[in-house]
Coordinates of C-alpha atoms and ligand atoms in Angstrom, one line a residue:
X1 CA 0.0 0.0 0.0
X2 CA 1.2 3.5 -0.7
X3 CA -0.1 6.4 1.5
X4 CA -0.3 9.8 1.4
X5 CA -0.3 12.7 3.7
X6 CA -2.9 15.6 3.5
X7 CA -2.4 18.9 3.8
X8 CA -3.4 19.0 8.1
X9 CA -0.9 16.1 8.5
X10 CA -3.2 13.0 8.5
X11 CA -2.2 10.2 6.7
X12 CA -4.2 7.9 4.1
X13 CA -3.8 4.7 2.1
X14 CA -4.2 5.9 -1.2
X15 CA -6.3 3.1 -2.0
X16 CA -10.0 2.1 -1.1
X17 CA -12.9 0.5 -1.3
X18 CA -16.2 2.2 -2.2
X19 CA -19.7 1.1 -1.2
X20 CA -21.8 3.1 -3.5
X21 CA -24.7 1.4 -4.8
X22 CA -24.5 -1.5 -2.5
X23 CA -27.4 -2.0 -1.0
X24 CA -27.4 -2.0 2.8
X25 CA -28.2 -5.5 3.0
X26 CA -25.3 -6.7 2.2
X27 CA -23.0 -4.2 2.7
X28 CA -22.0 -5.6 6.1
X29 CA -20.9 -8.6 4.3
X30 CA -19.1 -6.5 1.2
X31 CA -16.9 -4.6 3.7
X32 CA -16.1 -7.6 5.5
X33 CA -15.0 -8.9 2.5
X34 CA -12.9 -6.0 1.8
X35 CA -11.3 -5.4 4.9
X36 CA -10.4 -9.6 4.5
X37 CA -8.8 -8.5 1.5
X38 CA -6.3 -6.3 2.7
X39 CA -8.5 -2.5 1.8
X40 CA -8.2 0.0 4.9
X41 CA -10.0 2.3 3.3
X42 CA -13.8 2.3 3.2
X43 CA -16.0 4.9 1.9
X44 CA -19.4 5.3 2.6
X45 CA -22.0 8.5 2.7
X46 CA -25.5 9.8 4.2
X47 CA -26.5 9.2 0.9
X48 CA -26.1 5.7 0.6
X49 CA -27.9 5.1 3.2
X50 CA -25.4 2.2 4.4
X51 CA -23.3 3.9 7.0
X52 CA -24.5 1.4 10.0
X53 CA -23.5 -1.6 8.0
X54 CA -20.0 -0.1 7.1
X55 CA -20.3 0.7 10.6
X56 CA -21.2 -2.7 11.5
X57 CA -18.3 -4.4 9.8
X58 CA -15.7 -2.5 10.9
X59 CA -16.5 -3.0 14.6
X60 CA -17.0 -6.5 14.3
X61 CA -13.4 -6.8 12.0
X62 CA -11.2 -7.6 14.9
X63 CA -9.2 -4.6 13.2
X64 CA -7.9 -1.8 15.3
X65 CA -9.9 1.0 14.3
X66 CA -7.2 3.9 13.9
X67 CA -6.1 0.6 11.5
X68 CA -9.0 1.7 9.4
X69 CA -9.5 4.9 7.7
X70 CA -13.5 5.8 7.4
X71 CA -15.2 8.4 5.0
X72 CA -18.3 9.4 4.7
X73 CA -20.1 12.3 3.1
X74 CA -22.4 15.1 4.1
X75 CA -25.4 15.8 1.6
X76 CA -27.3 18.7 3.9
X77 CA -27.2 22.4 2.9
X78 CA -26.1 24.9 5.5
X79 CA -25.1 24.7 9.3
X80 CA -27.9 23.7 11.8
X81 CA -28.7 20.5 9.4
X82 CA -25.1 19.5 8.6
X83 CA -24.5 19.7 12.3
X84 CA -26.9 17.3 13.3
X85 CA -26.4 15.4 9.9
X86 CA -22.5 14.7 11.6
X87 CA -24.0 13.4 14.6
X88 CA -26.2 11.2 13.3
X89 CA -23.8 9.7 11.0
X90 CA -21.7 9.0 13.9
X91 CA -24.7 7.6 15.6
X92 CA -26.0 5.4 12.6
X93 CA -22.1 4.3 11.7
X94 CA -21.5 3.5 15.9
X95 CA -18.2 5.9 15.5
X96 CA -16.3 8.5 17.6
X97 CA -15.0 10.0 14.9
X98 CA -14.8 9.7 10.8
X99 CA -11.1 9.8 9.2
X100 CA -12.7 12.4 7.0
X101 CA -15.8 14.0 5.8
X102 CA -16.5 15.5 2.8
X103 CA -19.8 17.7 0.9
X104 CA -20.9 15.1 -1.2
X105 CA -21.8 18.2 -4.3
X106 CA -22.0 21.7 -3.9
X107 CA -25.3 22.9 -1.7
X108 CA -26.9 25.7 -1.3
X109 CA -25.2 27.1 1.2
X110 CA -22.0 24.9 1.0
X111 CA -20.4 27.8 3.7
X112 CA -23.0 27.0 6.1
X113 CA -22.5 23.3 5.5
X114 CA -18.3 23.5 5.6
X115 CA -18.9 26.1 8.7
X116 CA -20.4 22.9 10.6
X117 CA -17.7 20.2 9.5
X118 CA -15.0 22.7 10.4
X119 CA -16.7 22.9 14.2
X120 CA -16.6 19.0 13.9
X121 CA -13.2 18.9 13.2
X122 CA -12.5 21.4 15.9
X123 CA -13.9 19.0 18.3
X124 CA -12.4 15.9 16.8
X125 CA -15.4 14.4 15.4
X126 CA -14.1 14.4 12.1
X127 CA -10.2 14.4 11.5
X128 CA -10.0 15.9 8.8
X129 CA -12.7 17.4 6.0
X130 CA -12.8 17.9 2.0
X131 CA -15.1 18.5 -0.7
X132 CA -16.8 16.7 -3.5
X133 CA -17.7 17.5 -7.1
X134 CA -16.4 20.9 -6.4
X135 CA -15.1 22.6 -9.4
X136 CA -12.2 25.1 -8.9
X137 CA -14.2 28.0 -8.2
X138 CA -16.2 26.5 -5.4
X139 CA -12.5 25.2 -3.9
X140 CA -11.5 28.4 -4.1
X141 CA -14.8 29.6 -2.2
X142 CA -14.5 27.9 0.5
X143 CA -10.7 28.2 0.7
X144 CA -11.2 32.1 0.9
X145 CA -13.7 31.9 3.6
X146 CA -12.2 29.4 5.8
X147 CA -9.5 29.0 7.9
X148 CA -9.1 25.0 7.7
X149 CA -8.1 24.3 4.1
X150 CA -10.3 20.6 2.7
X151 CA -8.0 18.1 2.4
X152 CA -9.1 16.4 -0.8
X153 CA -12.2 17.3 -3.7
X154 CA -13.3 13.7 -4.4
X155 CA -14.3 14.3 -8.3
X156 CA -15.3 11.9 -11.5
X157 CA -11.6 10.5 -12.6
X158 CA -10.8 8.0 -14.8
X159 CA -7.5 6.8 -17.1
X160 CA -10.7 7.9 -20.0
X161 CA -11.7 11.3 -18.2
X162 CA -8.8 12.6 -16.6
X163 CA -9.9 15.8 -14.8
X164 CA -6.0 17.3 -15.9
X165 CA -6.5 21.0 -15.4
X166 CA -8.3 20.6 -11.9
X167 CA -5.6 18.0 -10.9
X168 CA -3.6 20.4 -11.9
X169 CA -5.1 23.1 -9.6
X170 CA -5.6 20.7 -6.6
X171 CA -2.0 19.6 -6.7
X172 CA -1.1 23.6 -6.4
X173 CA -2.9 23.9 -3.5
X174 CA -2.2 21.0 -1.9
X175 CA -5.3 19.5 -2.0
X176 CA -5.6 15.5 -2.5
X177 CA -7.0 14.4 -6.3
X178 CA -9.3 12.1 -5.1
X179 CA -11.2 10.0 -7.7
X180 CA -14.7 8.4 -7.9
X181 CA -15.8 5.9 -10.0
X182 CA -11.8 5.1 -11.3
X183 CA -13.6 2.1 -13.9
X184 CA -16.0 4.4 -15.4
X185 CA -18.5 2.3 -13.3
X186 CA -17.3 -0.8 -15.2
X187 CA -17.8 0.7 -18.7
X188 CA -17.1 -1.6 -22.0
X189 CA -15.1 1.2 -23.6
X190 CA -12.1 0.8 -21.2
X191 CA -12.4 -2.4 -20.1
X192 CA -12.2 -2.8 -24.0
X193 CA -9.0 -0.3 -24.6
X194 CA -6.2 -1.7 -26.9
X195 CA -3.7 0.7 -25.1
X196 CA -4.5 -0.9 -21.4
X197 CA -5.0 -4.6 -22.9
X198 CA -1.6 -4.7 -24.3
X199 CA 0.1 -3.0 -21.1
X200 CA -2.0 -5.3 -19.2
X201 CA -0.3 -8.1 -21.5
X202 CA 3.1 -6.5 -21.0
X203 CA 2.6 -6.8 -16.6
X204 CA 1.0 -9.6 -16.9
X205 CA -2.0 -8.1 -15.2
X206 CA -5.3 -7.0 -15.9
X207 CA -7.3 -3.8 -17.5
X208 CA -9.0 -2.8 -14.7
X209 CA -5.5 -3.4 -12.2
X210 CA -3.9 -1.0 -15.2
X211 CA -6.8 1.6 -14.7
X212 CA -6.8 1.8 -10.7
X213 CA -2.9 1.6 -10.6
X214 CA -2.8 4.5 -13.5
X215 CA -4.3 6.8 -11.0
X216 CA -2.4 5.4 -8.3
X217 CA 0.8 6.5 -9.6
X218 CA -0.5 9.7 -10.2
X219 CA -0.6 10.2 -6.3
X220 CA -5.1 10.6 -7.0
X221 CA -6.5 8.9 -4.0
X222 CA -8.5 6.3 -6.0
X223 CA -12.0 4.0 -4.6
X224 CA -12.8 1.4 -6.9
X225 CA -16.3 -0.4 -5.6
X226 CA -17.5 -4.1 -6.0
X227 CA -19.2 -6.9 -4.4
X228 CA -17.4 -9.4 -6.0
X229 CA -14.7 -11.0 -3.7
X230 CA -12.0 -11.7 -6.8
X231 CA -12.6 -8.5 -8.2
X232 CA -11.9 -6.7 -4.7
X233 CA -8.6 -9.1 -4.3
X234 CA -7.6 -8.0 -8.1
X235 CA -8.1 -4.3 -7.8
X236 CA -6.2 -4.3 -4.6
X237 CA -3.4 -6.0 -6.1
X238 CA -1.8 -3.4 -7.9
X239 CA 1.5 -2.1 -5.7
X240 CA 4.0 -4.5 -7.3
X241 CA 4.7 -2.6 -10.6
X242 CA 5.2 0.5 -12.3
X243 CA 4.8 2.4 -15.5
X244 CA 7.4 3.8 -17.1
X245 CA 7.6 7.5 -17.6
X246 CA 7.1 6.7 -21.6
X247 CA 4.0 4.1 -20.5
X248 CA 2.7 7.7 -18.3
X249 CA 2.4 9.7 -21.5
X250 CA 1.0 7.5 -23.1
X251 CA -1.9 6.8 -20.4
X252 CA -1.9 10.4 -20.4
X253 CA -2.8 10.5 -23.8
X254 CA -6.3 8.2 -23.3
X255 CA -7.8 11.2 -21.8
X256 CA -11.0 11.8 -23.4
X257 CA -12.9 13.9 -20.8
X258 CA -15.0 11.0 -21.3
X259 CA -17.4 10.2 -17.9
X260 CA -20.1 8.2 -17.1
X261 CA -22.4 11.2 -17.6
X262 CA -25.7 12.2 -16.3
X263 CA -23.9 15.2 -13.5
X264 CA -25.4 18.2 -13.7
X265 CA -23.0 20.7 -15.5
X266 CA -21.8 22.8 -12.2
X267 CA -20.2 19.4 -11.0
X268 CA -18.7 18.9 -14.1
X269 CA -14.8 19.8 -13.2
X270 CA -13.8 20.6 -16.7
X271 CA -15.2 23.8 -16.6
X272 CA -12.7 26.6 -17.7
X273 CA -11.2 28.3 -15.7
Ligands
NAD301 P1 -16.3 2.2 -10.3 O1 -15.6 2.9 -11.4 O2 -15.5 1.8 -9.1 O3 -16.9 0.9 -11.0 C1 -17.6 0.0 -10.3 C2 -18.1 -1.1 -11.3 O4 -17.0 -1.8 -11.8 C3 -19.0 -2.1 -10.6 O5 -20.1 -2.5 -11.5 C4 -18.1 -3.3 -10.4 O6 -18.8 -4.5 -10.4 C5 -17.1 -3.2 -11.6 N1 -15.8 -3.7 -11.2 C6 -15.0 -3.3 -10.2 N2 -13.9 -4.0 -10.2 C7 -13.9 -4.8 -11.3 C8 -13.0 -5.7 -11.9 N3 -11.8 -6.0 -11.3 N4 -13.4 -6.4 -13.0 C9 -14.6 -6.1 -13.6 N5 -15.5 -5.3 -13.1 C10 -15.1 -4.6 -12.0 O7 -17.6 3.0 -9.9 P2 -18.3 3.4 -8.6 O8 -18.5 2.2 -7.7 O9 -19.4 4.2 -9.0 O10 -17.2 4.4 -7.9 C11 -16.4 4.0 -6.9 C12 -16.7 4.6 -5.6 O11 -16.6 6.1 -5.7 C13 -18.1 4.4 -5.1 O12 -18.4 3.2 -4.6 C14 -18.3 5.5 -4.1 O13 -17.7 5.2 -2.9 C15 -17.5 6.7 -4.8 N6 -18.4 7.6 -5.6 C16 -18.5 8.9 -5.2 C17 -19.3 9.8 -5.9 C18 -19.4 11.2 -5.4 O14 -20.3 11.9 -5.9 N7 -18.5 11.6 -4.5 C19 -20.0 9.3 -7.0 C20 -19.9 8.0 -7.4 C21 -19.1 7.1 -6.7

């Protein structure tokens, strides 16, 4: 595992395992499976409505929990709600604290909402907090109105939709790429790529482990999800090679600001800026 080391001095395995989409009946058993697996990272939000399962496994894992490193997500508008939004995650998730919490999409009133994790943090509910599907100019809003900097945007990235210019931006500001949905959700095009089957020929690995550890090696904090035990094994298994700086380019070069679509424009991070 590689880690890395955000910008309030908490460290993080760089690699994850998401829990989108999985329904909270057997999510208990998914994370289990996970955490079996080797991942120390789980990710989990309000919105998925699975929290307490996360929750579940990882107190039942035998694992020490500062071992584990939990995120979830906040997706209330303004103070008074985030604030009791934190607590009942904690509640529902049977937690002291979260690794980190981040604004699952720009709200509302994303100030009041950041205002309430930065009281969290204050406290040590939360040890550190960050945004998601913020484009640069909603960073940059919060950044000029608060004192605690977010520690990562968690944003749309893929080997096929890149997000260069706000990696770019993030990597100024110290701020931690994070990626969501590294496989395109699993879409044919990639999986299908004649660039990252024959580099998966060449490492004797395959497309999807050439995908994840793309982003990997471009320090983006990177969350692939499934429920399938081999595929959670494979994906994990990715710290025992590199690409050249040549092979880089080329990934580099697959960009297509392609995603899996259906985000409302103001999340979409390829905005100009
Ligand atoms: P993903 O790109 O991780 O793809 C998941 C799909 O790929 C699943 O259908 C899975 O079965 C398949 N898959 C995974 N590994 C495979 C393998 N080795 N071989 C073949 N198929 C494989 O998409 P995702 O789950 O949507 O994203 C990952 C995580 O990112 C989520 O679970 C969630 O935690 C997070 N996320 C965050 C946001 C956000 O708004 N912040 C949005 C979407 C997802």
């Amino acid at each position: 595992m590689k880690y890395l080391t955000f910008n309030n001095g908490v460290k993080t395995p760089i690699f994850g395992f998401g829990t989108y989409r999985i329904q909270p009946r057997i999510t208990e058993g998914a994370v289990v499976e996970a955490l079996k697996a080797g991942y120390r990272l789980i990710d989990t939000a309000q919105a998925y409505s699975n929290e307490a399962e996360v929750g579940n496994a990882i107190n039942k894992s035998g694992i020490k929990r500062e071992d584990i490193f939990l995120t979830t997500k906040a997706q209330t508008s303004g103070y008074r709600e985030t604030k009791n939004g934190i607590d009942e995650s904690l509640i529902h998730a049977q937690q002291d604290y979260f690794d980190l919490m981040i604004i699952h999409w720009p709200m509302s009133d994303s100030l009041g909402t950041y205002q309430a994790l930065e009281e969290a943090y204050q406290v040590g509910k939360l040890r550190s907090i960050g945004l998601s599907n913020f484009n640069h100019d909603q960073v940059n809003e919060i950044m000029n109105n608060f004192d605690t900097k977010p520690v990562v945007d968690q944003i749309e990235t893929s080997v096929f939709k890149q997000q260069k210019k706000m990696h770019k931006y993030l990597i100024e500001n110290n701020i931690v790429h994070e990626s969501w949905s590294p496989l395109g959700e699993g879409m044919k095009a990639l999986f299908n790529d004649p660039t990252l089957l024959s580099l998966a020929e060449k490492y004797n690995k395959t497309v999807p482990q050439i995908a994840l550890h793309f982003l990997v090696q471009e320090n983006i904090m990177t969350i692939p999800g499934s429920t399938n035990p081999l595929h959670m094994k494979d994906n994990l298994d990715i710290f025992d090679f590199e690409f050249t700086a040549e092979e880089m380019e080329t990934l580099r070069g697959l960009d297509q600001k392609r995603g899996i679509g259906g985000w409302p424009a103001s999340m979409d991070q390829e905005l100009d800026y």
